Coordinates of C-alpha atoms in Angstrom, one line a residue:
M29 CA -25.3 20.0 -15.9
I30 CA -22.5 17.4 -16.0
K31 CA -21.8 15.5 -12.8
V32 CA -18.1 16.1 -12.5
S33 CA -17.9 14.2 -9.2
Q34 CA -19.2 11.1 -10.9
I35 CA -16.7 11.4 -13.7
K36 CA -13.9 11.7 -11.2
S37 CA -15.3 8.7 -9.3
Y38 CA -15.5 6.7 -12.5
I39 CA -11.9 7.5 -13.5
F40 CA -10.7 6.7 -10.0
S41 CA -12.6 3.4 -9.9
I42 CA -10.9 2.3 -13.2
F43 CA -7.4 2.8 -11.9
W44 CA -8.3 1.3 -8.5
T45 CA -9.7 -1.7 -10.3
C46 CA -6.4 -2.0 -12.2
S47 CA -4.5 -1.9 -8.9
I48 CA -6.7 -4.6 -7.2
I49 CA -6.5 -6.9 -10.2
T50 CA -2.8 -6.5 -10.5
L51 CA -2.4 -7.5 -6.8
F52 CA -4.8 -10.4 -7.3
L53 CA -2.8 -11.7 -10.3
V54 CA 0.4 -11.4 -8.3
G55 CA -1.2 -13.3 -5.5
V56 CA -2.3 -16.1 -7.9
L57 CA 1.2 -16.3 -9.3
W58 CA 2.7 -16.4 -5.9
T59 CA 0.4 -19.2 -4.8
F60 CA 1.0 -21.2 -8.0
V61 CA 4.8 -21.0 -7.8
Y62 CA 5.0 -21.7 -4.1
S63 CA 2.4 -24.5 -4.2
I64 CA 4.7 -26.3 -6.6
F65 CA 7.6 -26.1 -4.2
G66 CA 5.6 -26.6 -1.1
F67 CA 6.9 -23.6 0.8
V68 CA 3.7 -21.8 1.8
T69 CA 0.1 -22.3 2.4
S70 CA -2.1 -20.7 -0.2
P71 CA -3.3 -17.2 0.7
F72 CA -6.7 -18.3 -0.6
I73 CA -7.0 -20.9 2.2
Y74 CA -10.7 -20.1 2.8
S75 CA -11.6 -20.0 -0.9
Q76 CA -13.3 -23.4 -0.6
Q77 CA -15.1 -22.6 2.6
K78 CA -18.6 -23.9 3.4
E79 CA -21.4 -21.8 4.7
I80 CA -20.6 -22.7 8.3
H81 CA -17.0 -21.5 7.8
S82 CA -18.1 -18.2 6.4
A83 CA -20.4 -17.7 9.4
I84 CA -17.5 -18.5 11.8
L85 CA -15.2 -16.2 10.0
R86 CA -17.7 -13.4 10.6
R87 CA -18.1 -14.6 14.2
D88 CA -21.8 -14.8 13.6
I89 CA -23.1 -17.5 16.0
N90 CA -26.8 -16.9 14.9
R91 CA -25.9 -17.7 11.4
V92 CA -24.1 -20.9 12.6
K93 CA -27.2 -21.9 14.5
K94 CA -29.4 -21.2 11.4
Y95 CA -27.1 -23.4 9.3
L96 CA -27.5 -26.3 11.6
E97 CA -31.2 -25.8 12.0
Q98 CA -31.5 -26.2 8.2
G99 CA -29.7 -29.5 8.4
G100 CA -26.2 -28.4 7.6
D101 CA -23.3 -30.7 8.3
I102 CA -21.6 -29.7 11.5
N103 CA -18.4 -31.5 10.5
A104 CA -18.2 -30.1 6.9
V105 CA -14.7 -29.5 5.8
A106 CA -13.2 -26.6 3.8
A107 CA -9.7 -26.1 2.4
E108 CA -7.1 -28.3 4.0
R109 CA -9.9 -30.4 5.5
M110 CA -10.5 -27.8 8.2
T111 CA -13.8 -28.2 10.0
G112 CA -15.8 -25.4 11.6
L113 CA -14.4 -26.4 15.0
H114 CA -10.9 -26.2 13.7
L115 CA -11.6 -22.6 12.5
A116 CA -13.4 -21.5 15.7
V117 CA -10.5 -22.7 17.8
K118 CA -8.0 -21.0 15.4
L119 CA -9.9 -17.8 15.8
K120 CA -10.0 -18.2 19.6
N121 CA -13.8 -18.0 19.5
Y122 CA -14.8 -19.8 22.7
E123 CA -18.6 -19.1 22.3
I124 CA -18.8 -20.7 18.9
A125 CA -16.5 -23.6 19.8
D126 CA -18.6 -24.4 22.9
F127 CA -21.8 -24.3 20.8
L128 CA -20.4 -26.6 18.1
L129 CA -19.2 -29.1 20.7
S130 CA -22.5 -29.0 22.5
R131 CA -24.2 -29.9 19.2
G132 CA -21.9 -32.9 18.6
A133 CA -19.0 -31.6 16.6
E134 CA -16.2 -34.2 16.2
V135 CA -13.6 -33.1 18.9
N136 CA -10.7 -35.2 17.7
V137 CA -11.1 -34.5 13.9
K138 CA -7.8 -34.0 12.1
D139 CA -7.1 -31.6 9.2
K140 CA -4.9 -32.3 6.2
Y141 CA -1.8 -32.0 8.4
N142 CA -3.1 -34.3 11.2
V143 CA -3.7 -31.3 13.4
T144 CA -6.7 -31.5 15.8
P145 CA -8.5 -28.5 17.4
L146 CA -6.7 -29.4 20.6
H147 CA -3.3 -29.0 19.0
T148 CA -4.3 -25.6 17.8
A149 CA -5.6 -24.5 21.2
V150 CA -2.5 -25.6 23.0
T151 CA -0.2 -24.0 20.3
N152 CA -2.2 -20.7 20.8
K153 CA -1.6 -21.1 24.6
D154 CA -5.4 -20.7 25.0
S155 CA -6.0 -22.5 28.3
R156 CA -9.7 -21.9 28.3
L157 CA -10.3 -23.5 24.9
T158 CA -7.8 -26.3 25.8
N159 CA -9.8 -27.2 28.9
L160 CA -13.1 -27.0 27.0
L161 CA -11.8 -29.4 24.4
I162 CA -10.5 -31.8 27.0
D163 CA -13.8 -31.7 28.8
Y164 CA -15.5 -32.8 25.6
G165 CA -13.1 -35.8 25.2
A166 CA -10.2 -34.4 23.2
V167 CA -7.4 -37.0 23.2
T168 CA -4.1 -35.7 24.5
D169 CA -0.9 -37.0 23.0
I170 CA 2.7 -36.6 23.8
F171 CA 3.0 -33.5 21.7
I172 CA 0.1 -31.8 23.5
T173 CA 1.3 -32.7 27.0
T174 CA 4.8 -31.5 26.1
L175 CA 3.5 -28.2 24.9
Q176 CA 1.5 -27.9 28.1
G177 CA 4.7 -28.4 30.1
N178 CA 3.8 -31.8 31.5
I179 CA 7.3 -33.1 32.4
E180 CA 5.9 -36.2 34.1
A181 CA 4.2 -37.3 31.0
L182 CA 7.3 -36.7 29.0
Q183 CA 9.5 -38.7 31.4
N184 CA 7.0 -41.6 31.3
Y185 CA 7.1 -41.5 27.5
L186 CA 10.9 -41.6 27.4
Q187 CA 11.1 -44.3 30.0
V188 CA 9.1 -46.7 28.0
G189 CA 11.3 -46.2 24.9
G190 CA 9.7 -43.2 23.3
N191 CA 11.6 -41.6 20.5
P192 CA 13.0 -38.2 21.7
N193 CA 13.3 -37.1 18.0
I194 CA 9.7 -37.8 17.0
T195 CA 8.1 -35.1 14.9
T196 CA 4.6 -33.8 14.3
G197 CA 3.1 -33.9 10.7
K198 CA 4.0 -31.4 8.0
S199 CA 5.3 -28.8 10.5
R200 CA 7.9 -31.4 11.7
Q201 CA 8.0 -29.9 15.2
T202 CA 10.1 -32.0 17.7
L203 CA 9.5 -32.6 21.3
L204 CA 12.5 -30.4 22.0
E205 CA 10.9 -27.5 20.1
L206 CA 7.7 -27.9 22.0
S207 CA 9.5 -28.0 25.3
I208 CA 11.2 -24.8 24.4
K209 CA 7.9 -23.2 23.6
A210 CA 6.6 -24.4 26.9
H211 CA 9.6 -22.5 28.5
S212 CA 10.5 -25.7 30.4
L213 CA 14.3 -25.9 31.1
A214 CA 13.8 -29.2 32.8
M215 CA 12.0 -30.8 29.9
V216 CA 14.7 -29.5 27.4
K217 CA 17.4 -31.0 29.6
C218 CA 15.5 -34.3 29.9
L219 CA 15.3 -34.6 26.1
L220 CA 18.9 -33.7 25.5
D221 CA 20.0 -36.3 28.1
K222 CA 17.9 -38.9 26.1
G223 CA 19.5 -38.0 22.8
A224 CA 17.3 -35.3 21.3
E225 CA 19.1 -33.8 18.2
I226 CA 20.2 -30.3 19.0
T227 CA 20.5 -29.3 15.4
K228 CA 17.3 -30.8 14.1
I229 CA 15.2 -28.3 12.1
N230 CA 11.5 -28.0 11.7
A231 CA 9.6 -27.5 8.4
R232 CA 10.4 -23.8 8.5
G233 CA 14.1 -24.4 8.8
F234 CA 14.3 -23.2 12.5
T235 CA 16.8 -24.7 14.9
P236 CA 16.1 -25.2 18.6
L237 CA 18.4 -22.3 19.5
Y238 CA 16.7 -20.0 17.0
I239 CA 13.4 -20.9 18.6
A240 CA 14.7 -20.4 22.1
A241 CA 16.0 -17.0 21.2
S242 CA 12.8 -16.0 19.5
E243 CA 11.0 -16.9 22.8
G244 CA 13.5 -14.8 24.7
Q245 CA 14.7 -17.8 26.8
Y246 CA 18.1 -17.1 28.3
S247 CA 18.5 -20.3 30.4
I248 CA 17.4 -22.6 27.6
S249 CA 19.6 -20.9 25.1
K250 CA 22.6 -21.2 27.4
L251 CA 21.9 -24.9 27.9
L252 CA 21.7 -25.4 24.1
I253 CA 24.9 -23.5 23.5
D254 CA 26.6 -25.4 26.3
R255 CA 25.5 -28.7 24.6
G256 CA 26.9 -27.6 21.2
A257 CA 24.3 -25.6 19.4
K258 CA 25.7 -23.5 16.6
V259 CA 25.0 -19.8 17.2
N260 CA 25.3 -18.5 13.6
T261 CA 23.0 -20.9 11.7
I262 CA 20.8 -18.8 9.4
C263 CA 17.1 -19.6 9.6
D264 CA 14.8 -17.8 7.1
R265 CA 17.5 -15.1 6.5
H266 CA 18.0 -14.5 10.3
T267 CA 20.0 -15.8 13.2
A268 CA 19.4 -16.5 16.9
L269 CA 21.0 -13.1 17.6
Y270 CA 18.4 -11.3 15.5
Q271 CA 15.6 -13.1 17.4
A272 CA 17.2 -12.2 20.7
A273 CA 17.3 -8.5 19.7
R274 CA 13.7 -8.8 18.7
S275 CA 12.8 -10.3 22.0
G276 CA 14.4 -7.5 23.9
N277 CA 16.4 -9.7 26.2
Q278 CA 19.7 -7.9 26.7
N279 CA 21.3 -10.8 28.7
L280 CA 20.4 -13.2 25.9
V281 CA 22.0 -10.9 23.3
E282 CA 25.1 -10.6 25.4
L283 CA 25.2 -14.4 25.8
L284 CA 25.1 -15.0 22.1
L285 CA 27.7 -12.3 21.4
N286 CA 30.0 -13.9 24.0
S287 CA 29.4 -17.3 22.3
G288 CA 30.6 -16.0 19.0
A289 CA 27.4 -14.7 17.3
K290 CA 28.1 -12.5 14.3
I291 CA 26.4 -9.2 14.2
N292 CA 26.9 -8.1 10.6
I293 CA 25.6 -11.0 8.6
P294 CA 24.1 -9.2 5.5
T295 CA 20.6 -10.7 5.6
C296 CA 20.0 -10.3 9.3
H297 CA 20.0 -6.5 10.1
V298 CA 20.3 -7.1 13.8
L299 CA 20.9 -3.5 14.7
H300 CA 17.9 -2.4 12.7
K301 CA 15.7 -4.9 14.6
A302 CA 17.0 -3.5 18.0
V303 CA 16.2 0.0 16.8
D304 CA 12.8 -1.1 15.6
K305 CA 12.1 -2.4 19.1
D306 CA 13.2 0.9 20.6
N307 CA 15.7 -0.9 22.9
I308 CA 18.4 1.6 23.4
E309 CA 20.5 -0.7 25.7
I310 CA 20.7 -3.4 23.1
V311 CA 21.4 -0.9 20.3
E312 CA 24.3 0.5 22.3
L313 CA 25.6 -3.0 23.2
L314 CA 25.5 -4.0 19.5
I315 CA 27.3 -0.9 18.4
N316 CA 30.0 -1.3 21.1
R317 CA 30.5 -4.9 19.9
G318 CA 31.1 -3.9 16.3
A319 CA 27.7 -3.5 14.6
K320 CA 28.1 -1.4 11.4
I321 CA 26.2 1.8 12.3
N322 CA 25.5 2.8 8.7
S323 CA 24.5 -0.6 7.4
R324 CA 21.4 -0.7 5.2
D325 CA 18.4 -3.1 5.3
G326 CA 17.0 -4.8 2.2
F327 CA 15.4 -3.4 -0.9
P328 CA 13.5 -1.3 -1.8
F329 CA 14.1 1.1 1.1
R330 CA 17.7 0.5 2.0
E331 CA 17.4 2.4 5.3
T332 CA 20.1 2.8 7.9
P333 CA 19.4 2.4 11.6
L334 CA 19.3 6.2 11.9
H335 CA 16.5 6.4 9.2
L336 CA 14.5 3.8 11.2
A337 CA 15.0 5.6 14.5
I338 CA 13.8 8.9 12.9
K339 CA 10.7 7.2 11.4
K340 CA 9.8 6.0 14.9
G341 CA 10.4 9.5 16.3
N342 CA 12.7 8.2 19.0
I343 CA 15.0 11.1 19.7
N344 CA 17.0 9.2 22.3
L345 CA 17.9 6.5 19.8
V346 CA 18.7 9.2 17.2
E347 CA 21.0 11.0 19.5
L348 CA 22.8 7.7 20.5
L349 CA 23.3 6.7 16.8
L350 CA 24.6 10.2 15.9
S351 CA 26.9 10.2 18.8
K352 CA 28.3 6.8 17.7
G353 CA 29.0 8.1 14.2
A354 CA 25.9 7.6 12.2
D355 CA 26.0 9.5 8.9
A356 CA 23.3 12.2 9.0
N357 CA 23.3 12.8 5.3
L358 CA 22.9 9.3 3.9
K359 CA 19.8 8.8 1.7
T360 CA 17.4 5.9 1.5
F361 CA 17.1 4.1 -1.9
F362 CA 13.4 4.3 -2.5
P363 CA 12.2 6.9 -2.2
P364 CA 15.5 8.7 -2.0
M365 CA 15.3 10.7 1.3
T366 CA 17.9 12.0 3.7
A367 CA 17.5 11.8 7.5
I368 CA 16.4 15.4 7.7
Q369 CA 13.8 14.9 5.1
M370 CA 12.3 12.1 7.1
A371 CA 12.4 14.1 10.3
T372 CA 10.4 17.1 9.1
Q373 CA 7.5 16.3 11.5
Y374 CA 9.9 16.1 14.5
P375 CA 11.4 19.6 15.0
E376 CA 13.7 18.5 17.9
I377 CA 15.2 15.7 15.8
V378 CA 15.7 18.2 13.0
K379 CA 17.7 20.4 15.3
L380 CA 19.7 17.4 16.5
L381 CA 20.5 16.4 13.0
K382 CA 21.6 19.9 12.1
N383 CA 24.0 19.8 15.2
Y384 CA 25.6 16.7 13.8
G385 CA 26.1 18.2 10.3
A386 CA 23.0 17.2 8.4
T387 CA 22.4 19.3 5.3
V388 CA 19.5 21.6 6.2
D389 CA 18.4 22.6 2.7
F390 CA 15.5 20.2 2.4
A391 CA 14.0 21.2 5.7
V392 CA 13.9 24.8 4.5
F393 CA 12.4 23.9 1.1
N394 CA 9.8 21.7 2.8
A395 CA 8.9 24.6 5.1
A396 CA 8.4 26.9 2.1
S397 CA 6.1 24.3 0.6
K398 CA 4.1 23.7 3.7
G399 CA 3.9 27.3 4.7
D400 CA 6.0 27.3 7.8
F401 CA 6.7 31.0 8.1
E402 CA 8.8 30.8 11.3
V403 CA 11.3 28.2 9.8
I404 CA 11.9 30.4 6.8
K405 CA 12.2 33.5 8.9
E406 CA 14.8 31.8 11.2
Y407 CA 16.7 30.5 8.1
I408 CA 16.9 34.1 6.7
N409 CA 17.9 35.5 10.1
E410 CA 20.7 33.0 10.3
G411 CA 22.1 34.3 6.9
G412 CA 20.5 31.6 4.7
N413 CA 20.6 32.2 0.9
V414 CA 17.1 33.1 -0.2
N415 CA 18.0 32.1 -3.8
A416 CA 19.3 28.7 -2.8
T417 CA 18.0 25.9 -5.1
Y418 CA 16.9 22.4 -4.5
Q419 CA 16.2 19.6 -7.0
Q420 CA 16.2 20.9 -10.6
E421 CA 17.3 24.3 -9.4
T422 CA 13.9 25.1 -7.9
T423 CA 14.1 28.0 -5.4
L424 CA 12.3 28.7 -2.2
L425 CA 10.1 31.2 -4.0
H426 CA 9.0 28.5 -6.4
F427 CA 7.9 26.2 -3.5
A428 CA 6.1 29.0 -1.7
A429 CA 4.4 30.3 -4.8
S430 CA 3.2 26.8 -5.9
R431 CA 1.1 26.5 -2.7
G432 CA -0.1 30.1 -2.4
H433 CA 1.8 31.0 0.8
N434 CA 1.7 34.8 0.3
D435 CA 3.4 35.6 3.6
I436 CA 6.5 33.6 2.7
V437 CA 6.5 34.9 -0.8
Q438 CA 6.5 38.5 0.5
L439 CA 9.2 37.6 3.1
L440 CA 11.5 36.1 0.4
I441 CA 11.0 39.0 -2.0
D442 CA 11.7 41.5 0.8
N443 CA 15.0 39.7 1.4
G444 CA 16.1 39.6 -2.2
A445 CA 14.5 36.6 -3.8
N446 CA 14.6 36.6 -7.6
V447 CA 11.0 36.8 -8.7
N448 CA 12.0 35.7 -12.3
A449 CA 14.2 32.7 -11.3
K450 CA 13.8 29.7 -13.6
N451 CA 14.4 26.1 -12.7
Q452 CA 15.8 23.5 -15.1
Q453 CA 12.4 23.2 -16.8
E454 CA 12.4 26.9 -17.3
V455 CA 9.5 27.4 -15.0
T456 CA 9.2 30.6 -13.0
P457 CA 7.5 31.2 -9.6
L458 CA 4.8 33.1 -11.5
L459 CA 3.9 30.0 -13.6
Y460 CA 3.7 27.9 -10.5
A461 CA 1.4 30.6 -8.9
A462 CA -0.7 30.6 -12.1
Q463 CA -1.1 26.8 -12.0
Y464 CA -2.1 27.1 -8.3
A465 CA -4.7 29.7 -9.2
T466 CA -6.4 27.3 -11.6
V467 CA -7.1 24.9 -8.7
S468 CA -7.6 27.4 -5.8
K469 CA -9.4 30.1 -7.9
N470 CA -7.2 32.5 -6.1
Q471 CA -4.8 34.7 -8.1
S472 CA -3.5 36.7 -5.2
T473 CA -0.1 35.0 -5.2
A474 CA 0.3 35.6 -8.9
A475 CA -0.7 39.3 -8.4
L476 CA 1.8 39.7 -5.6
L477 CA 4.6 38.4 -7.8
I478 CA 3.6 40.6 -10.8
V479 CA 3.5 43.7 -8.5
H480 CA 7.1 42.9 -7.5
G481 CA 8.3 42.6 -11.1
A482 CA 7.5 39.1 -12.2
I483 CA 7.5 38.9 -16.0
V484 CA 4.2 37.7 -17.3
D485 CA 5.1 34.9 -19.8
I486 CA 2.5 33.7 -22.2
Q487 CA 2.0 30.4 -20.3
S488 CA 1.2 32.2 -17.1
A489 CA -1.1 34.6 -19.0
A490 CA -3.0 31.6 -20.4
L491 CA -3.5 30.1 -17.0
L492 CA -4.5 33.4 -15.5
K493 CA -7.1 33.8 -18.2
N494 CA -5.5 37.0 -19.5
I495 CA -6.9 36.7 -23.0
D496 CA -5.6 40.2 -24.0
A497 CA -2.0 39.1 -23.3
V498 CA -2.5 35.9 -25.3
R499 CA -4.0 37.8 -28.2
G500 CA -1.2 40.3 -28.2
Y501 CA 1.4 37.5 -28.1
L502 CA -0.2 35.8 -31.2
E503 CA -0.7 39.1 -33.1
Q504 CA 3.1 39.8 -32.7
G505 CA 3.8 36.5 -34.4
G506 CA 4.0 34.2 -31.3
N507 CA 3.9 30.5 -31.9
P508 CA 0.4 29.3 -31.0
N509 CA 1.7 25.7 -30.5
A510 CA 4.5 26.9 -28.2
K511 CA 5.0 25.0 -24.9
I512 CA 7.4 25.4 -22.1
K513 CA 10.1 22.8 -21.9
G514 CA 8.5 19.5 -20.9
R515 CA 5.2 21.1 -20.0
M516 CA 1.7 22.0 -21.4
T517 CA 0.8 23.9 -24.6
L518 CA -1.2 27.1 -24.5
L519 CA -4.2 25.1 -25.7
Q520 CA -3.9 22.6 -22.8
M521 CA -3.6 25.5 -20.4
A522 CA -6.7 27.2 -21.8
V523 CA -8.7 24.0 -21.6
M524 CA -7.6 23.5 -18.1
S525 CA -8.5 27.0 -17.0
G526 CA -11.9 26.7 -18.7
E527 CA -11.4 29.8 -20.8
L528 CA -13.7 29.2 -23.8
E529 CA -12.8 32.5 -25.6
M530 CA -9.1 31.7 -25.3
V531 CA -9.6 28.2 -26.7
Q532 CA -11.5 29.6 -29.6
L533 CA -8.8 32.2 -30.2
L534 CA -6.0 29.6 -30.2
L535 CA -7.9 27.2 -32.5
D536 CA -8.6 30.1 -34.9
K537 CA -4.9 31.0 -34.9
G538 CA -4.1 27.5 -36.2
V539 CA -3.3 25.5 -33.1
K540 CA -3.0 21.9 -34.1
I541 CA -5.0 19.2 -32.3
V542 CA -2.7 16.2 -32.5
P543 CA -4.8 13.0 -32.7
R544 CA -2.9 11.2 -30.0
K545 CA -3.2 14.2 -27.7
S546 CA -6.9 15.0 -28.3
F547 CA -7.9 12.3 -25.8
N548 CA -6.2 14.2 -23.0
L549 CA -7.7 17.5 -24.0
L550 CA -11.2 16.0 -24.1
V551 CA -10.8 14.2 -20.8
T552 CA -9.6 17.4 -19.2
A553 CA -12.6 19.3 -20.5
L554 CA -14.9 16.6 -19.2
Q555 CA -13.3 16.3 -15.8
R556 CA -13.6 20.0 -15.2
G557 CA -17.1 20.3 -16.5
H558 CA -16.2 22.5 -19.5
I559 CA -18.8 21.2 -21.9
E560 CA -18.7 24.1 -24.3
I561 CA -15.0 23.7 -24.7
F562 CA -15.5 19.9 -25.2
K563 CA -17.9 20.7 -28.1
L564 CA -15.6 23.2 -29.6
L565 CA -12.6 20.7 -29.5
V566 CA -14.8 18.1 -31.3
D567 CA -15.8 20.7 -33.9
Y568 CA -12.2 21.4 -34.6
G569 CA -11.3 17.7 -35.1
A570 CA -10.6 16.2 -31.7
K571 CA -11.2 12.4 -32.0
V572 CA -13.8 11.0 -29.7
N573 CA -12.5 7.4 -30.1
S574 CA -8.9 8.4 -29.4
G575 CA -7.0 7.2 -26.4
F576 CA -3.6 5.9 -25.3
F577 CA -2.9 2.2 -25.4
F578 CA -3.6 1.5 -21.7
S579 CA -6.9 3.3 -21.9
Q580 CA -7.9 1.0 -24.7
I581 CA -7.1 -2.0 -22.5
I582 CA -9.1 -0.8 -19.4
G583 CA -12.1 0.5 -21.4
F584 CA -11.4 4.1 -20.4
S585 CA -13.3 5.7 -23.3
L586 CA -14.8 9.1 -23.6
L587 CA -18.3 7.6 -24.2
N588 CA -18.0 5.6 -21.0
I589 CA -17.1 8.8 -19.1
A590 CA -20.0 10.6 -20.6
V591 CA -22.4 7.8 -19.7
T592 CA -21.1 7.8 -16.2
S593 CA -21.9 11.5 -15.9
G594 CA -25.5 10.8 -16.9
N595 CA -25.4 13.8 -19.3
I596 CA -27.5 12.7 -22.3
E597 CA -26.6 15.8 -24.3
L598 CA -22.9 14.9 -24.1
V599 CA -23.6 11.2 -24.9
Q600 CA -25.6 12.4 -28.0
L601 CA -22.7 14.6 -29.0
L602 CA -20.2 11.8 -28.9
I603 CA -22.5 9.4 -30.8
D604 CA -23.1 12.1 -33.4
N605 CA -19.4 12.4 -33.8
G606 CA -18.8 8.7 -34.3
A607 CA -18.1 7.4 -30.8
N608 CA -17.9 3.6 -30.8
I609 CA -21.1 2.6 -29.0
N610 CA -20.2 -1.0 -28.2
K611 CA -16.6 -0.4 -27.3
A612 CA -15.3 -2.2 -24.2
G613 CA -11.9 -2.8 -22.7
W614 CA -9.8 -5.6 -24.0
F615 CA -9.0 -6.9 -20.5
I616 CA -10.0 -4.9 -17.5
N617 CA -13.4 -3.1 -16.9
S618 CA -14.8 -4.8 -20.0
M619 CA -18.2 -3.0 -19.8
T620 CA -19.8 -1.3 -22.8
P621 CA -21.5 2.0 -22.4
L622 CA -24.9 0.2 -22.2
H623 CA -23.6 -1.9 -19.3
L624 CA -22.7 1.3 -17.4
A625 CA -26.0 3.0 -18.1
A626 CA -27.9 0.0 -17.0
Q627 CA -25.8 -0.4 -13.8
L628 CA -26.1 3.3 -12.9
G629 CA -29.8 3.5 -13.6
Y630 CA -29.7 6.1 -16.4
L631 CA -32.9 5.2 -18.3
E632 CA -32.7 8.0 -20.9
V633 CA -29.1 7.3 -21.6
A634 CA -29.7 3.6 -22.0
E635 CA -32.6 4.3 -24.4
L636 CA -30.4 6.6 -26.5
L637 CA -27.7 4.0 -26.7
L638 CA -30.2 1.3 -27.7
N639 CA -31.7 3.6 -30.4
N640 CA -28.3 4.0 -31.8
G641 CA -27.4 0.3 -32.1
A642 CA -26.0 -0.7 -28.7
N643 CA -25.8 -4.5 -28.3
V644 CA -28.5 -5.3 -25.7
N645 CA -26.9 -8.7 -25.0
A646 CA -23.3 -7.7 -24.9
K647 CA -21.3 -9.6 -22.2
T648 CA -18.6 -8.5 -19.9
R649 CA -15.3 -10.2 -20.7
F650 CA -14.6 -11.9 -17.3
S651 CA -18.0 -12.6 -15.7
G652 CA -20.2 -12.7 -18.8
F653 CA -22.8 -10.3 -17.4
T654 CA -25.3 -8.7 -19.7
P655 CA -26.7 -5.2 -19.2
L656 CA -29.9 -6.8 -17.9
Q657 CA -28.0 -8.7 -15.2
L658 CA -26.2 -5.6 -14.1
S659 CA -29.4 -3.5 -13.9
R660 CA -31.1 -2.9 -10.6
D661 CA -33.8 -0.5 -12.0
L662 CA -37.1 -2.1 -13.0
A663 CA -37.8 0.5 -15.7
I664 CA -34.4 -0.2 -17.3
K665 CA -35.0 -3.9 -17.2
I666 CA -38.3 -3.4 -19.0
L667 CA -36.6 -1.3 -21.6
L668 CA -33.8 -3.8 -22.1
K669 CA -36.3 -6.7 -22.6
K670 CA -38.3 -4.5 -25.0
Y671 CA -35.1 -4.3 -27.1
G672 CA -34.6 -8.1 -27.0
A673 CA -32.5 -8.7 -23.8
K674 CA -32.3 -12.4 -22.9
G675 CA -32.8 -13.8 -19.5

């Protein structure tokens, strides 16, 4: 018996592989482009890691110990000249850092950007690791003492002529920035008095005021503004006001607004950020000061603050926004959804939206689809139109029938729903019910509709396995190749439902198997375990080497699917009908059927392939693996070597 689950798993793995490789290639391109311009660190920062780095990443101290016992270099560097100690401190792993230091790790080692482990510990505000490193002799400099908030050390440095605008390495952090991060108003004032540049930016393009706002520092921000800091400078698409809203400091937000901060700068989305942080006071303040309540954030979603509040399920914010004039019927861009569509899991928010004029149609259609009887009942009791339509003129009955919700189907019919309504694709509720029956194996919804007058069209008859109806249709001159607008043919439906006799009838009546469509028919038969139908289709001319363009690229062949199932009879059938035994994808998943058989441990299948000319030394396109290298089964390895496998 064919292993349907394995076929589905194989098909899923192919498309999952495509997705992963696509993301990988995007990542490589991103890294390449940005490495040219120097904007970001490669996402593959650990790709050059040594064994010690790998162990530290896994927080495996025993593996670190074993590495050193075997003579490994404790100060080995990986990408960006990062040592194991750098990495342990970055990961805030005190145990491993302490162990490395006790074994002699260089405490003052610098990476590519002249950053020491102590710099990292202080930046992370990890006092425990900071003290540990100092105990082992880490050298403190003016940057570290400033970040630690040591005003005496800063004053001494400035008194002997130290440069107040000195910067660190590649990050170009100033003493003023570090003083802000230390939350020291006195140090900031000291530096400004000594000539620190108030508009100097770091490597990320951040100004001192932007950093102070991101730290939620009211007093420091006020001092900077009083000394001339510009409040509307854009740093990485955002302003100090955006960061203040993110920090949740209402007084700071008010300070910036009173100092001339602009709310509606297109790239900032300050109101969105306040909503995201669930800060109702700041949201109200921003609206009262002129924030555009229906403004949209960036692509692809293009959400309004109301959409965001609904997604968070915050009914208080939703009510505030609606009371201030938020449009309850605006849609997001991708996917296109109204506020009420987004709120379906929050009944109280749905009621609130309805009170403010939100269109309720979707909520009702969604209830019909999900089987929420009470919502439909309430809708009808309030005088709702049972034959109302949604997208493509689809009715409530269509939605309910497509999911087998018999109680709602009955309720709608009892209240006058049209059982033969057609949407823009000319699909009736009965056809939806018939399609549902092929999956659920339950025809009760279809029967309910038929009892109440649903006309049994030929497509529904095919899906419901009513061969007499299909035969009668054909005998009366019906077109055997007919298909409903934009949907499946009778043959496709018969294959899907697994009705062998009906497939035979249609083929005998002259149904044409279009070469480019035969692949889909054969895959459907395989996926659903309809082997006899598969054989019949092949007998009537379905091409076993057919496939759409993308399937050729990824190696998604019928023979590969058959091999994955382990069904030797099916493999033999495909070979007998001319399946390409050495076919592999052009790019992704470039394994031949023999690779798959060897990897999955199917001895008989592998032998059958070899007996029919499979290339025993074929190599995968990327990694160059042979079937022998992929095999984990001793018997298969012996078989492959018998047929001349190398290695």
